[in-house]
Amino acid sequence: MNKFGLIGFFVALFCCFSCSNEYKILEPVESISLTADSSVKVIGETIVFSVTTNSGTNITEEATIFVNNTLIDGNTFTGSETGDLMIKAEYLGVESAPITIRFHDGSETNFIKRVLIEDYTGTWCGNCPRVNHAVELAYAQTDKIVTVGIHRSSSNPADANYDPFNFDTSELEAIVNISGYPRALLNRMTRWTPLEQNNITQVINLTQGENPKLGLAMTTSIDGSTLNLETNVKFSKNFSNIKLVIYVLENGLIYDQVNYTNFYTGPGTISNFQHNHVLRACLTPLLGESIANSNSGLGQTYTKTISVPVPSNIANLNNIEFVAFIVDENNKSINVRKAGVGENQDFEEL
């Protein structure tokens, strides 16, 4: 090969390698934005950061992130002390506006506030549809209601006050100490003033105001003929002398309802009336199972796990509901939560 051929060979080889390389032309970045998945976290929890350019391109992996001017590894940070932290990001010499993240000891956490309605009723009770109607009116204004239908009074079909869904709550009724039916109790110990349909605000008001410092979350399932329930209670302050109550309810139960009111079909008997939220079993003592003071402190989570046979009085497994609530030393409900079958709930933190 002559000199010119050799030169041509190397020129061609250079061009070949040059053409095989790909060069990425970076778009000009005028500004970048730093965001976090939360601005407030409890000590020990992790915050996740994201960084984007002014054009919306996600550059989290390429950017560098600083916490109080100290470079961190990656885009997550777990706080170990209380206080405010200043966070910023940098990319190709462009710096984001700083954001502030606060870590606290758990005492700033609040939970959604729900009101418990325990409706003492009966299929034989002609005035009881009045409360059922009032509950429907309350639900039309808020979803922060948990209703339990406690059917009374006799399980003997020969009795005039026979109710096929009768559930013995004598122990609880002795504490409530209010005679006659219907009667509806709010948060277990406060009478819903009759005529209930004229006092809906009494219910709504109990969902307002200061939020509770404890919340509940349930994980539920049915495995064959076994009910599985895990109830978790999280505390954002110290509690003492509290108890946990867990109910099993059933919806869609059909039975004639005596009616003295003008609601629904009016006075007479309502054929094939649908009874919902009917109490079928209590998985704890009726007045509650004590939670030790050592397990109900700030930042703690108490867990109660139950696996029991499906109650024999359940007609349809698909219509089961669970209700869990915490009562104080005066038997007043502090907060309440309901769940269907197959739920895996998170705490309703605010």
mmCIF file of C-alpha atoms in Angstrom:
data_model
loop_
_atom_site.group_PDB
_atom_site.id
_atom_site.type_symbol
_atom_site.label_atom_id
_atom_site.label_comp_id
_atom_site.label_asym_id
_atom_site.label_seq_id
_atom_site.Cartn_x
_atom_site.Cartn_y
_atom_site.Cartn_z
ATOM 1 C CA MET A 1 0.000 0.000 0.000
ATOM 2 C CA ASN A 2 1.455 3.405 -0.972
ATOM 3 C CA LYS A 3 1.634 6.413 1.303
ATOM 4 C CA PHE A 4 -1.566 7.980 0.030
ATOM 5 C CA GLY A 5 -3.494 4.740 0.408
ATOM 6 C CA LEU A 6 -2.323 4.376 3.993
ATOM 7 C CA ILE A 7 -3.417 7.926 4.797
ATOM 8 C CA GLY A 8 -6.813 7.261 3.232
ATOM 9 C CA PHE A 9 -7.190 4.114 5.297
ATOM 10 C CA PHE A 10 -6.637 5.978 8.578
ATOM 11 C CA VAL A 11 -8.948 8.804 7.525
ATOM 12 C CA ALA A 12 -11.702 6.285 6.761
ATOM 13 C CA LEU A 13 -11.073 4.486 10.044
ATOM 14 C CA PHE A 14 -11.310 7.781 11.979
ATOM 15 C CA CYS A 15 -14.542 8.696 10.245
ATOM 16 C CA CYS A 16 -15.983 5.280 11.018
ATOM 17 C CA PHE A 17 -15.302 5.587 14.730
ATOM 18 C CA SER A 18 -16.410 9.207 14.771
ATOM 19 C CA CYS A 19 -19.748 8.383 13.175
ATOM 20 C CA SER A 20 -20.368 5.490 15.558
ATOM 21 C CA ASN A 21 -20.281 7.734 18.650
ATOM 22 C CA GLU A 22 -23.543 9.410 19.761
ATOM 23 C CA TYR A 23 -23.388 12.811 21.378
ATOM 24 C CA LYS A 24 -26.268 14.029 23.570
ATOM 25 C CA ILE A 25 -26.976 17.699 23.165
ATOM 26 C CA LEU A 26 -28.192 19.012 26.501
ATOM 27 C CA GLU A 27 -31.093 21.413 26.475
ATOM 28 C CA PRO A 28 -30.396 24.688 28.233
ATOM 29 C CA VAL A 29 -31.714 24.664 31.814
ATOM 30 C CA GLU A 30 -32.937 28.005 33.039
ATOM 31 C CA SER A 31 -34.232 26.823 36.408
ATOM 32 C CA ILE A 32 -34.916 23.681 38.411
ATOM 33 C CA SER A 33 -37.612 22.832 40.932
ATOM 34 C CA LEU A 34 -37.249 20.728 44.084
ATOM 35 C CA THR A 35 -40.285 19.033 45.653
ATOM 36 C CA ALA A 36 -40.814 16.601 48.539
ATOM 37 C CA ASP A 37 -43.522 14.010 49.148
ATOM 38 C CA SER A 38 -44.288 15.725 52.463
ATOM 39 C CA SER A 39 -43.322 18.888 54.279
ATOM 40 C CA VAL A 40 -43.802 17.373 57.732
ATOM 41 C CA LYS A 41 -42.617 13.983 58.960
ATOM 42 C CA VAL A 42 -42.161 12.145 62.228
ATOM 43 C CA ILE A 43 -38.642 11.303 63.374
ATOM 44 C CA GLY A 44 -37.591 8.027 61.771
ATOM 45 C CA GLU A 45 -39.757 8.512 58.682
ATOM 46 C CA THR A 46 -38.256 9.062 55.225
ATOM 47 C CA ILE A 47 -38.842 11.959 52.850
ATOM 48 C CA VAL A 48 -38.490 11.440 49.092
ATOM 49 C CA PHE A 49 -37.342 14.341 46.895
ATOM 50 C CA SER A 50 -37.865 14.977 43.175
ATOM 51 C CA VAL A 51 -36.094 17.474 40.906
ATOM 52 C CA THR A 52 -37.393 18.743 37.552
ATOM 53 C CA THR A 53 -36.253 21.328 35.016
ATOM 54 C CA ASN A 54 -38.211 24.349 33.859
ATOM 55 C CA SER A 55 -39.379 22.268 30.877
ATOM 56 C CA GLY A 56 -40.695 19.505 33.125
ATOM 57 C CA THR A 57 -37.901 16.966 32.616
ATOM 58 C CA ASN A 58 -37.255 14.798 35.661
ATOM 59 C CA ILE A 59 -33.571 15.073 36.566
ATOM 60 C CA THR A 60 -33.714 13.602 40.068
ATOM 61 C CA GLU A 61 -31.015 11.014 39.349
ATOM 62 C CA GLU A 62 -28.636 13.571 37.831
ATOM 63 C CA ALA A 63 -29.157 16.339 40.400
ATOM 64 C CA THR A 64 -27.422 16.727 43.740
ATOM 65 C CA ILE A 65 -29.454 17.408 46.876
ATOM 66 C CA PHE A 66 -28.316 19.175 50.028
ATOM 67 C CA VAL A 67 -29.813 19.099 53.533
ATOM 68 C CA ASN A 68 -28.687 22.095 55.568
ATOM 69 C CA ASN A 69 -25.926 22.567 52.951
ATOM 70 C CA THR A 70 -24.680 18.989 53.393
ATOM 71 C CA LEU A 71 -24.737 16.744 50.322
ATOM 72 C CA ILE A 72 -26.862 13.611 50.755
ATOM 73 C CA ASP A 73 -26.628 10.328 48.894
ATOM 74 C CA GLY A 74 -29.559 9.864 46.525
ATOM 75 C CA ASN A 75 -32.950 11.531 46.856
ATOM 76 C CA THR A 76 -34.206 10.313 50.250
ATOM 77 C CA PHE A 77 -33.601 11.529 53.776
ATOM 78 C CA THR A 78 -34.609 10.078 57.151
ATOM 79 C CA GLY A 79 -34.793 12.512 60.045
ATOM 80 C CA SER A 80 -33.308 11.628 63.419
ATOM 81 C CA GLU A 81 -33.910 14.894 65.294
ATOM 82 C CA THR A 82 -36.795 17.321 65.682
ATOM 83 C CA GLY A 83 -36.637 20.662 63.918
ATOM 84 C CA ASP A 84 -36.696 22.409 60.538
ATOM 85 C CA LEU A 85 -34.307 21.525 57.715
ATOM 86 C CA MET A 86 -33.419 23.592 54.647
ATOM 87 C CA ILE A 87 -33.264 21.538 51.448
ATOM 88 C CA LYS A 88 -31.943 22.602 48.035
ATOM 89 C CA ALA A 89 -30.891 20.935 44.773
ATOM 90 C CA GLU A 90 -28.243 21.711 42.139
ATOM 91 C CA TYR A 91 -27.889 20.679 38.503
ATOM 92 C CA LEU A 92 -25.292 21.917 36.000
ATOM 93 C CA GLY A 93 -24.602 24.947 38.144
ATOM 94 C CA VAL A 94 -28.290 25.837 38.497
ATOM 95 C CA GLU A 95 -29.659 25.911 42.043
ATOM 96 C CA SER A 96 -33.277 25.371 43.095
ATOM 97 C CA ALA A 97 -35.213 27.562 45.459
ATOM 98 C CA PRO A 98 -34.865 26.104 48.968
ATOM 99 C CA ILE A 99 -37.715 24.278 50.690
ATOM 100 C CA THR A 100 -38.214 23.658 54.399
ATOM 101 C CA ILE A 101 -38.959 20.249 55.895
ATOM 102 C CA ARG A 102 -39.929 19.742 59.526
ATOM 103 C CA PHE A 103 -39.440 16.610 61.613
ATOM 104 C CA HIS A 104 -41.378 16.254 64.869
ATOM 105 C CA ASP A 105 -41.767 13.691 67.631
ATOM 106 C CA GLY A 106 -45.291 12.663 66.598
ATOM 107 C CA SER A 107 -47.169 15.101 68.805
ATOM 108 C CA GLU A 108 -48.195 17.252 65.823
ATOM 109 C CA THR A 109 -50.057 14.388 64.134
ATOM 110 C CA ASN A 110 -53.852 14.570 64.070
ATOM 111 C CA PHE A 111 -56.360 12.074 62.712
ATOM 112 C CA ILE A 112 -59.692 12.336 60.923
ATOM 113 C CA LYS A 113 -62.491 12.620 63.453
ATOM 114 C CA ARG A 114 -65.480 10.286 63.125
ATOM 115 C CA VAL A 115 -68.635 9.992 65.198
ATOM 116 C CA LEU A 116 -70.074 6.661 66.353
ATOM 117 C CA ILE A 117 -73.855 6.173 66.281
ATOM 118 C CA GLU A 118 -75.171 3.165 68.196
ATOM 119 C CA ASP A 119 -78.813 2.856 67.188
ATOM 120 C CA TYR A 120 -80.821 0.697 69.603
ATOM 121 C CA THR A 121 -83.661 -0.520 67.433
ATOM 122 C CA GLY A 122 -86.026 -3.402 66.703
ATOM 123 C CA THR A 123 -88.036 -4.793 63.823
ATOM 124 C CA TRP A 124 -91.072 -4.719 66.157
ATOM 125 C CA CYS A 125 -90.452 -1.083 67.165
ATOM 126 C CA GLY A 126 -92.821 1.189 65.253
ATOM 127 C CA ASN A 127 -90.983 4.422 66.069
ATOM 128 C CA CYS A 128 -87.547 3.040 65.212
ATOM 129 C CA PRO A 129 -87.693 3.917 61.480
ATOM 130 C CA ARG A 130 -87.527 7.524 62.674
ATOM 131 C CA VAL A 131 -83.898 7.067 63.737
ATOM 132 C CA ASN A 132 -83.047 5.139 60.579
ATOM 133 C CA HIS A 133 -84.353 8.073 58.546
ATOM 134 C CA ALA A 134 -82.358 10.535 60.664
ATOM 135 C CA VAL A 135 -79.174 8.521 60.082
ATOM 136 C CA GLU A 136 -79.764 8.754 56.331
ATOM 137 C CA LEU A 137 -80.140 12.533 56.635
ATOM 138 C CA ALA A 138 -76.860 12.735 58.560
ATOM 139 C CA TYR A 139 -75.034 10.617 55.973
ATOM 140 C CA ALA A 140 -76.224 13.047 53.308
ATOM 141 C CA GLN A 141 -74.175 15.753 55.041
ATOM 142 C CA THR A 142 -71.000 13.887 56.010
ATOM 143 C CA ASP A 143 -69.178 10.607 55.483
ATOM 144 C CA LYS A 144 -67.538 10.841 58.900
ATOM 145 C CA ILE A 145 -70.203 8.678 60.543
ATOM 146 C CA VAL A 146 -70.001 5.051 61.646
ATOM 147 C CA THR A 147 -73.376 3.470 62.415
ATOM 148 C CA VAL A 148 -74.115 0.320 64.412
ATOM 149 C CA GLY A 149 -77.651 -1.077 64.502
ATOM 150 C CA ILE A 150 -78.156 -2.800 67.863
ATOM 151 C CA HIS A 151 -81.344 -4.832 67.557
ATOM 152 C CA ARG A 152 -83.351 -5.599 70.670
ATOM 153 C CA SER A 153 -85.419 -7.079 72.421
ATOM 154 C CA SER A 154 -86.420 -10.789 72.272
ATOM 155 C CA SER A 155 -85.064 -13.815 70.440
ATOM 156 C CA ASN A 156 -88.246 -15.808 71.089
ATOM 157 C CA PRO A 157 -90.438 -15.940 67.956
ATOM 158 C CA ALA A 158 -93.517 -16.265 70.173
ATOM 159 C CA ASP A 159 -92.945 -12.848 71.764
ATOM 160 C CA ALA A 160 -94.596 -9.686 70.455
ATOM 161 C CA ASN A 161 -91.240 -7.896 70.496
ATOM 162 C CA TYR A 162 -89.398 -10.668 68.673
ATOM 163 C CA ASP A 163 -86.453 -9.547 66.555
ATOM 164 C CA PRO A 164 -84.498 -12.139 64.540
ATOM 165 C CA PHE A 165 -81.384 -9.962 64.816
ATOM 166 C CA ASN A 166 -81.573 -9.459 68.586
ATOM 167 C CA PHE A 167 -78.161 -8.971 70.211
ATOM 168 C CA ASP A 168 -77.838 -8.898 73.981
ATOM 169 C CA THR A 169 -76.255 -5.609 75.045
ATOM 170 C CA SER A 170 -77.718 -5.545 78.561
ATOM 171 C CA GLU A 171 -74.317 -4.837 80.096
ATOM 172 C CA LEU A 172 -73.867 -1.760 77.926
ATOM 173 C CA GLU A 173 -77.460 -0.575 78.334
ATOM 174 C CA ALA A 174 -77.077 -0.676 82.113
ATOM 175 C CA ILE A 175 -74.300 1.915 81.821
ATOM 176 C CA VAL A 176 -76.185 4.071 79.320
ATOM 177 C CA ASN A 177 -79.228 3.897 81.634
ATOM 178 C CA ILE A 178 -81.816 5.168 79.150
ATOM 179 C CA SER A 179 -85.057 3.232 78.914
ATOM 180 C CA GLY A 180 -87.274 2.604 75.919
ATOM 181 C CA TYR A 181 -86.768 2.285 72.183
ATOM 182 C CA PRO A 182 -85.729 3.773 69.897
ATOM 183 C CA ARG A 183 -82.690 5.427 71.354
ATOM 184 C CA ALA A 184 -79.539 6.452 69.566
ATOM 185 C CA LEU A 185 -76.282 7.109 71.389
ATOM 186 C CA LEU A 186 -73.526 9.287 69.952
ATOM 187 C CA ASN A 187 -69.966 8.281 70.786
ATOM 188 C CA ARG A 188 -71.536 5.648 73.037
ATOM 189 C CA MET A 189 -72.620 7.874 75.943
ATOM 190 C CA THR A 190 -74.487 10.927 74.549
ATOM 191 C CA ARG A 191 -78.187 10.653 73.707
ATOM 192 C CA TRP A 192 -79.089 11.835 70.217
ATOM 193 C CA THR A 193 -81.894 14.165 71.159
ATOM 194 C CA PRO A 194 -85.311 13.069 69.862
ATOM 195 C CA LEU A 195 -86.787 13.801 67.460
ATOM 196 C CA GLU A 196 -83.497 12.845 65.846
ATOM 197 C CA GLN A 197 -84.398 13.985 62.333
ATOM 198 C CA ASN A 198 -84.711 17.520 63.720
ATOM 199 C CA ASN A 199 -81.294 17.405 65.381
ATOM 200 C CA ILE A 200 -78.899 16.404 62.607
ATOM 201 C CA THR A 201 -76.508 19.189 63.608
ATOM 202 C CA GLN A 202 -75.897 17.387 66.912
ATOM 203 C CA VAL A 203 -74.258 14.586 64.918
ATOM 204 C CA ILE A 204 -72.418 16.845 62.488
ATOM 205 C CA ASN A 205 -70.968 18.936 65.322
ATOM 206 C CA LEU A 206 -69.269 15.844 66.751
ATOM 207 C CA THR A 207 -67.245 15.496 63.544
ATOM 208 C CA GLN A 208 -65.937 19.057 63.909
ATOM 209 C CA GLY A 209 -63.559 20.839 66.255
ATOM 210 C CA GLU A 210 -60.292 19.525 67.627
ATOM 211 C CA ASN A 211 -59.145 16.377 65.875
ATOM 212 C CA PRO A 212 -58.345 13.304 67.968
ATOM 213 C CA LYS A 213 -54.810 12.314 68.833
ATOM 214 C CA LEU A 214 -55.378 8.671 67.979
ATOM 215 C CA GLY A 215 -56.359 6.948 64.770
ATOM 216 C CA LEU A 216 -57.317 3.430 63.745
ATOM 217 C CA ALA A 217 -56.523 1.296 60.699
ATOM 218 C CA MET A 218 -57.676 -2.243 59.944
ATOM 219 C CA THR A 219 -56.561 -5.073 57.698
ATOM 220 C CA THR A 220 -59.339 -7.595 57.098
ATOM 221 C CA SER A 221 -59.854 -10.859 55.254
ATOM 222 C CA ILE A 222 -61.872 -14.066 55.247
ATOM 223 C CA ASP A 223 -60.022 -17.348 54.762
ATOM 224 C CA GLY A 224 -62.572 -20.102 54.289
ATOM 225 C CA SER A 225 -64.664 -19.955 57.441
ATOM 226 C CA THR A 226 -62.198 -17.814 59.402
ATOM 227 C CA LEU A 227 -62.337 -14.065 59.965
ATOM 228 C CA ASN A 228 -58.929 -12.408 60.105
ATOM 229 C CA LEU A 229 -58.655 -8.914 61.496
ATOM 230 C CA GLU A 230 -55.678 -6.786 62.450
ATOM 231 C CA THR A 231 -56.582 -3.562 64.229
ATOM 232 C CA ASN A 232 -53.892 -0.917 64.651
ATOM 233 C CA VAL A 233 -54.196 2.131 66.883
ATOM 234 C CA LYS A 234 -51.664 4.954 66.539
ATOM 235 C CA PHE A 235 -51.141 7.568 69.247
ATOM 236 C CA SER A 236 -49.849 11.130 68.929
ATOM 237 C CA LYS A 237 -50.037 11.826 72.656
ATOM 238 C CA ASN A 238 -50.003 9.784 75.846
ATOM 239 C CA PHE A 239 -53.280 8.028 76.674
ATOM 240 C CA SER A 240 -54.256 6.111 79.788
ATOM 241 C CA ASN A 241 -57.126 3.856 80.850
ATOM 242 C CA ILE A 242 -58.466 3.323 77.343
ATOM 243 C CA LYS A 243 -60.182 0.291 75.825
ATOM 244 C CA LEU A 244 -60.653 -1.177 72.352
ATOM 245 C CA VAL A 245 -64.048 -2.378 71.104
ATOM 246 C CA ILE A 246 -64.420 -4.402 67.893
ATOM 247 C CA TYR A 247 -67.778 -5.213 66.298
ATOM 248 C CA VAL A 248 -68.765 -7.463 63.402
ATOM 249 C CA LEU A 249 -71.741 -6.064 61.474
ATOM 250 C CA GLU A 250 -73.822 -7.290 58.563
ATOM 251 C CA ASN A 251 -75.622 -5.347 55.843
ATOM 252 C CA GLY A 252 -78.541 -6.295 53.629
ATOM 253 C CA LEU A 253 -80.612 -8.266 56.135
ATOM 254 C CA ILE A 254 -84.252 -8.457 55.027
ATOM 255 C CA TYR A 255 -87.155 -8.563 57.474
ATOM 256 C CA ASP A 256 -90.494 -6.801 57.889
ATOM 257 C CA GLN A 257 -90.351 -3.582 59.907
ATOM 258 C CA VAL A 258 -93.231 -2.204 61.957
ATOM 259 C CA ASN A 259 -93.644 1.517 61.232
ATOM 260 C CA TYR A 260 -95.655 4.115 63.156
ATOM 261 C CA THR A 261 -93.995 7.038 61.363
ATOM 262 C CA ASN A 262 -94.707 8.830 58.108
ATOM 263 C CA PHE A 263 -91.271 7.926 56.756
ATOM 264 C CA TYR A 264 -90.709 5.312 54.055
ATOM 265 C CA THR A 265 -94.087 3.758 53.193
ATOM 266 C CA GLY A 266 -95.893 5.403 56.105
ATOM 267 C CA PRO A 267 -97.716 3.778 59.046
ATOM 268 C CA GLY A 268 -98.121 0.022 58.898
ATOM 269 C CA THR A 269 -95.618 -2.728 58.215
ATOM 270 C CA ILE A 270 -92.797 -2.190 55.752
ATOM 271 C CA SER A 271 -92.439 -5.506 53.962
ATOM 272 C CA ASN A 272 -88.953 -6.824 53.262
ATOM 273 C CA PHE A 273 -87.249 -3.840 54.862
ATOM 274 C CA GLN A 274 -83.465 -3.810 54.442
ATOM 275 C CA HIS A 275 -81.597 -3.609 57.738
ATOM 276 C CA ASN A 276 -77.981 -2.439 57.494
ATOM 277 C CA HIS A 277 -75.024 -2.171 59.886
ATOM 278 C CA VAL A 278 -76.622 -4.815 62.119
ATOM 279 C CA LEU A 279 -74.509 -5.895 65.094
ATOM 280 C CA ARG A 280 -73.799 -9.634 64.801
ATOM 281 C CA ALA A 281 -70.797 -10.207 67.072
ATOM 282 C CA CYS A 282 -68.445 -8.417 69.430
ATOM 283 C CA LEU A 283 -64.840 -9.645 69.217
ATOM 284 C CA THR A 284 -63.819 -7.932 72.447
ATOM 285 C CA PRO A 285 -65.662 -7.510 75.733
ATOM 286 C CA LEU A 286 -68.710 -5.346 75.042
ATOM 287 C CA LEU A 287 -67.334 -2.562 77.233
ATOM 288 C CA GLY A 288 -63.903 -2.879 75.655
ATOM 289 C CA GLU A 289 -60.578 -4.637 76.064
ATOM 290 C CA SER A 290 -58.033 -2.659 78.074
ATOM 291 C CA ILE A 291 -54.904 -1.330 76.393
ATOM 292 C CA ALA A 292 -52.014 -1.020 78.822
ATOM 293 C CA ASN A 293 -50.795 2.517 79.469
ATOM 294 C CA SER A 294 -47.335 1.326 78.446
ATOM 295 C CA ASN A 295 -48.712 0.595 74.950
ATOM 296 C CA SER A 296 -50.650 3.831 74.403
ATOM 297 C CA GLY A 297 -47.976 6.502 74.520
ATOM 298 C CA LEU A 298 -46.864 9.212 72.123
ATOM 299 C CA GLY A 299 -45.501 7.723 68.898
ATOM 300 C CA GLN A 300 -46.601 4.172 69.702
ATOM 301 C CA THR A 301 -48.818 1.883 67.627
ATOM 302 C CA TYR A 302 -50.877 -0.789 69.365
ATOM 303 C CA THR A 303 -51.854 -3.883 67.354
ATOM 304 C CA LYS A 304 -54.625 -6.372 68.072
ATOM 305 C CA THR A 305 -54.738 -9.466 65.838
ATOM 306 C CA ILE A 306 -57.802 -11.708 65.791
ATOM 307 C CA SER A 307 -58.588 -14.900 63.862
ATOM 308 C CA VAL A 308 -61.968 -16.414 64.715
ATOM 309 C CA PRO A 309 -64.610 -18.553 63.019
ATOM 310 C CA VAL A 310 -67.192 -16.598 61.055
ATOM 311 C CA PRO A 311 -70.119 -15.995 63.456
ATOM 312 C CA SER A 312 -72.837 -18.567 62.857
ATOM 313 C CA ASN A 313 -75.522 -15.878 62.521
ATOM 314 C CA ILE A 314 -73.876 -14.281 59.456
ATOM 315 C CA ALA A 315 -76.114 -14.767 56.415
ATOM 316 C CA ASN A 316 -73.794 -13.413 53.701
ATOM 317 C CA LEU A 317 -70.008 -13.176 54.021
ATOM 318 C CA ASN A 318 -69.918 -10.456 51.365
ATOM 319 C CA ASN A 319 -71.996 -8.135 53.558
ATOM 320 C CA ILE A 320 -69.733 -8.148 56.609
ATOM 321 C CA GLU A 321 -68.410 -4.904 58.092
ATOM 322 C CA PHE A 322 -65.965 -4.396 60.928
ATOM 323 C CA VAL A 323 -66.107 -1.486 63.355
ATOM 324 C CA ALA A 324 -63.323 -0.659 65.797
ATOM 325 C CA PHE A 325 -63.262 2.189 68.281
ATOM 326 C CA ILE A 326 -61.442 3.375 71.372
ATOM 327 C CA VAL A 327 -63.291 4.422 74.524
ATOM 328 C CA ASP A 328 -61.920 6.413 77.433
ATOM 329 C CA GLU A 329 -62.289 5.686 81.144
ATOM 330 C CA ASN A 330 -65.822 7.132 81.007
ATOM 331 C CA ASN A 331 -66.826 4.789 78.148
ATOM 332 C CA LYS A 332 -66.942 7.652 75.644
ATOM 333 C CA SER A 333 -65.698 6.895 72.136
ATOM 334 C CA ILE A 334 -62.552 8.880 71.263
ATOM 335 C CA ASN A 335 -62.407 7.806 67.619
ATOM 336 C CA VAL A 336 -63.919 5.108 65.409
ATOM 337 C CA ARG A 337 -63.301 3.436 62.044
ATOM 338 C CA LYS A 338 -65.135 0.896 59.891
ATOM 339 C CA ALA A 339 -63.841 -1.499 57.229
ATOM 340 C CA GLY A 340 -65.207 -4.018 54.782
ATOM 341 C CA VAL A 341 -63.758 -7.426 54.010
ATOM 342 C CA GLY A 342 -60.469 -7.388 52.111
ATOM 343 C CA GLU A 343 -59.349 -3.915 53.179
ATOM 344 C CA ASN A 344 -55.823 -2.848 54.086
ATOM 345 C CA GLN A 345 -56.227 0.586 55.613
ATOM 346 C CA ASP A 346 -53.709 3.331 56.233
ATOM 347 C CA PHE A 347 -54.016 5.686 59.168
ATOM 348 C CA GLU A 348 -56.070 8.776 58.353
ATOM 349 C CA GLU A 349 -53.400 11.261 59.385
ATOM 350 C CA LEU A 350 -53.822 14.988 58.906
#
